[in-house]
PDB file of C-alpha atoms in Angstrom:
ATOM      1  CA  GLN A1088     115.803 109.348 153.023  1.00 95.00           C
ATOM      2  CA  GLN A1089     112.151 108.737 152.218  1.00 96.00           C
ATOM      3  CA  GLU A1090     111.090 111.793 154.191  1.00 97.00           C
ATOM      4  CA  VAL A1091     113.622 113.959 152.363  1.00 98.00           C
ATOM      5  CA  ILE A1092     112.356 112.754 148.981  1.00 97.00           C
ATOM      6  CA  VAL A1093     108.732 113.384 149.930  1.00 97.00           C
ATOM      7  CA  LEU A1094     109.416 116.841 151.335  1.00 98.00           C
ATOM      8  CA  ARG A1095     111.643 117.893 148.449  1.00 97.00           C
ATOM      9  CA  PHE A1096     109.881 116.439 145.429  1.00 97.00           C
ATOM     10  CA  VAL A1097     106.289 115.741 146.439  1.00 97.00           C
ATOM     11  CA  GLU A1098     105.785 118.821 148.600  1.00 98.00           C
ATOM     12  CA  GLY A1099     108.314 120.954 146.692  1.00 98.00           C
ATOM     13  CA  ARG A1100     110.087 122.296 149.757  1.00 98.00           C
ATOM     14  CA  LYS A1101     113.518 123.949 149.698  1.00 98.00           C
ATOM     15  CA  VAL A1102     116.589 122.267 151.167  1.00 98.00           C
ATOM     16  CA  SER A1103     116.768 124.865 153.944  1.00 98.00           C
ATOM     17  CA  GLU A1104     113.109 124.293 154.833  1.00 98.00           C
ATOM     18  CA  VAL A1105     113.547 120.503 154.936  1.00 98.00           C
ATOM     19  CA  GLY A1106     116.608 120.949 157.124  1.00 98.00           C
ATOM     20  CA  ARG A1107     114.683 123.060 159.620  1.00 98.00           C
ATOM     21  CA  MET A1108     111.774 120.606 159.663  1.00 97.00           C
ATOM     22  CA  MET A1109     114.040 117.619 160.242  1.00 98.00           C
ATOM     23  CA  GLY A1110     116.499 119.328 162.561  1.00 98.00           C
ATOM     24  CA  LYS A1111     119.348 118.729 160.092  1.00 98.00           C
ATOM     25  CA  SER A1112     121.827 120.975 158.335  1.00 98.00           C
ATOM     26  CA  GLU A1113     121.351 121.812 154.659  1.00 98.00           C
ATOM     27  CA  GLY A1114     124.440 119.739 153.927  1.00 98.00           C
ATOM     28  CA  SER A1115     122.935 116.703 155.644  1.00 98.00           C
ATOM     29  CA  VAL A1116     119.706 117.089 153.690  1.00 98.00           C
ATOM     30  CA  LYS A1117     121.643 117.306 150.413  1.00 98.00           C
ATOM     31  CA  VAL A1118     123.616 114.165 151.267  1.00 98.00           C
ATOM     32  CA  MET A1119     120.427 112.271 152.218  1.00 98.00           C
ATOM     33  CA  GLN A1120     118.753 113.433 149.005  1.00 98.00           C
ATOM     34  CA  TYR A1121     121.745 112.366 146.894  1.00 98.00           C
ATOM     35  CA  ARG A1122     121.901 108.945 148.534  1.00 98.00           C
ATOM     36  CA  ALA A1123     118.135 108.438 148.236  1.00 97.00           C
ATOM     37  CA  ILE A1124     118.159 109.263 144.529  1.00 97.00           C
ATOM     38  CA  ARG A1125     121.164 107.018 143.948  1.00 97.00           C
ATOM     39  CA  ARG A1126     119.405 104.173 145.779  1.00 96.00           C
ATOM     40  CA  LEU A1127     116.154 104.662 143.867  1.00 95.00           C
ATOM     41  CA  ARG A1128     118.065 104.689 140.579  1.00 96.00           C
ATOM     42  CA  LYS A1129     119.755 101.388 141.485  1.00 95.00           C
ATOM     43  CA  LEU A1130     116.444  99.805 142.535  1.00 95.00           C
ATOM     44  CA  LEU A1131     114.760 100.886 139.303  1.00 94.00           C
ATOM     45  CA  GLU A1132     117.682  99.653 137.193  1.00 94.00           C
ATOM     46  CA  ASP A1133     117.598  96.291 138.972  1.00 94.00           C
ATOM     47  CA  LYS A1134     113.824  96.072 138.497  1.00 90.00           C
ATOM     48  CA  GLY A1135     114.235  96.907 134.815  1.00 89.00           C
ATOM     49  CA  LYS A1136     116.812  94.158 134.390  1.00 86.00           C
ATOM     50  CA  LYS A1137     114.511  91.633 136.061  1.00 84.00           C
ATOM     51  CA  GLY A1138     111.637  92.755 133.852  1.00 80.00           C
ATOM     52  CA  ASN A1139     113.774  92.321 130.733  1.00 77.00           C
ATOM     53  CA  GLU A1140     114.848  88.854 131.871  1.00 73.00           C
ATOM     54  CA  GLN A1141     111.199  87.873 132.366  1.00 69.00           C
ATOM     55  CA  GLU A1142     110.252  89.250 128.943  1.00 66.00           C
ATOM     56  CA  SER A1143     112.990  87.233 127.220  1.00 65.00           C
ATOM     57  CA  ARG A1144     111.823  84.064 129.014  1.00 69.00           C
ATOM     58  CA  ASP A1145     108.247  84.752 127.859  1.00 67.00           C
ATOM     59  CA  VAL A1146     109.136  85.179 124.166  1.00 63.00           C
ATOM     60  CA  GLY A1147     107.585  82.401 122.116  1.00 63.00           C
ATOM     61  CA  LYS A1148     105.284  81.163 124.863  1.00 66.00           C
ATOM     62  CA  VAL A1149     101.687  80.495 123.987  1.00 65.00           C
ATOM     63  CA  PRO A1150      99.350  82.802 125.919  1.00 59.00           C
ATOM     64  CA  ALA A1151      97.208  81.178 128.587  1.00 60.00           C
ATOM     65  CA  THR A1152      93.741  80.224 127.394  1.00 58.00           C
ATOM     66  CA  SER A1153      90.595  81.415 129.095  1.00 51.00           C
ATOM     67  CA  SER A1154      88.366  79.136 131.144  1.00 53.00           C
ATOM     68  CA  ALA A1155      86.031  76.760 129.335  1.00 53.00           C
ATOM     69  CA  GLY A1156      82.539  78.005 128.753  1.00 51.00           C
ATOM     70  CA  GLN A1157      83.439  81.684 128.428  1.00 51.00           C
ATOM     71  CA  GLU A1158      82.496  83.430 125.225  1.00 48.00           C
ATOM     72  CA  HIS A1159      85.206  85.086 123.152  1.00 47.00           C
ATOM     73  CA  GLU A1160      84.793  88.313 121.239  1.00 39.00           C
TER      74      GLU A1160
END
């Protein structure tokens, strides 16, 4: 799936070209691309949820202070 994503979106290759390079049919490449995008979307959504949970836990906390002896601007 990673290779399909790189070839399609980083290198900008056509589905037919990716299929030839990988020895797969165009249909197989399309399925791999669909599944890869779906998986990436899920991973990013999950990461976003975790980030939001962390932000809500951090609300109201006092920021960490710098080490003693350092000058502040």
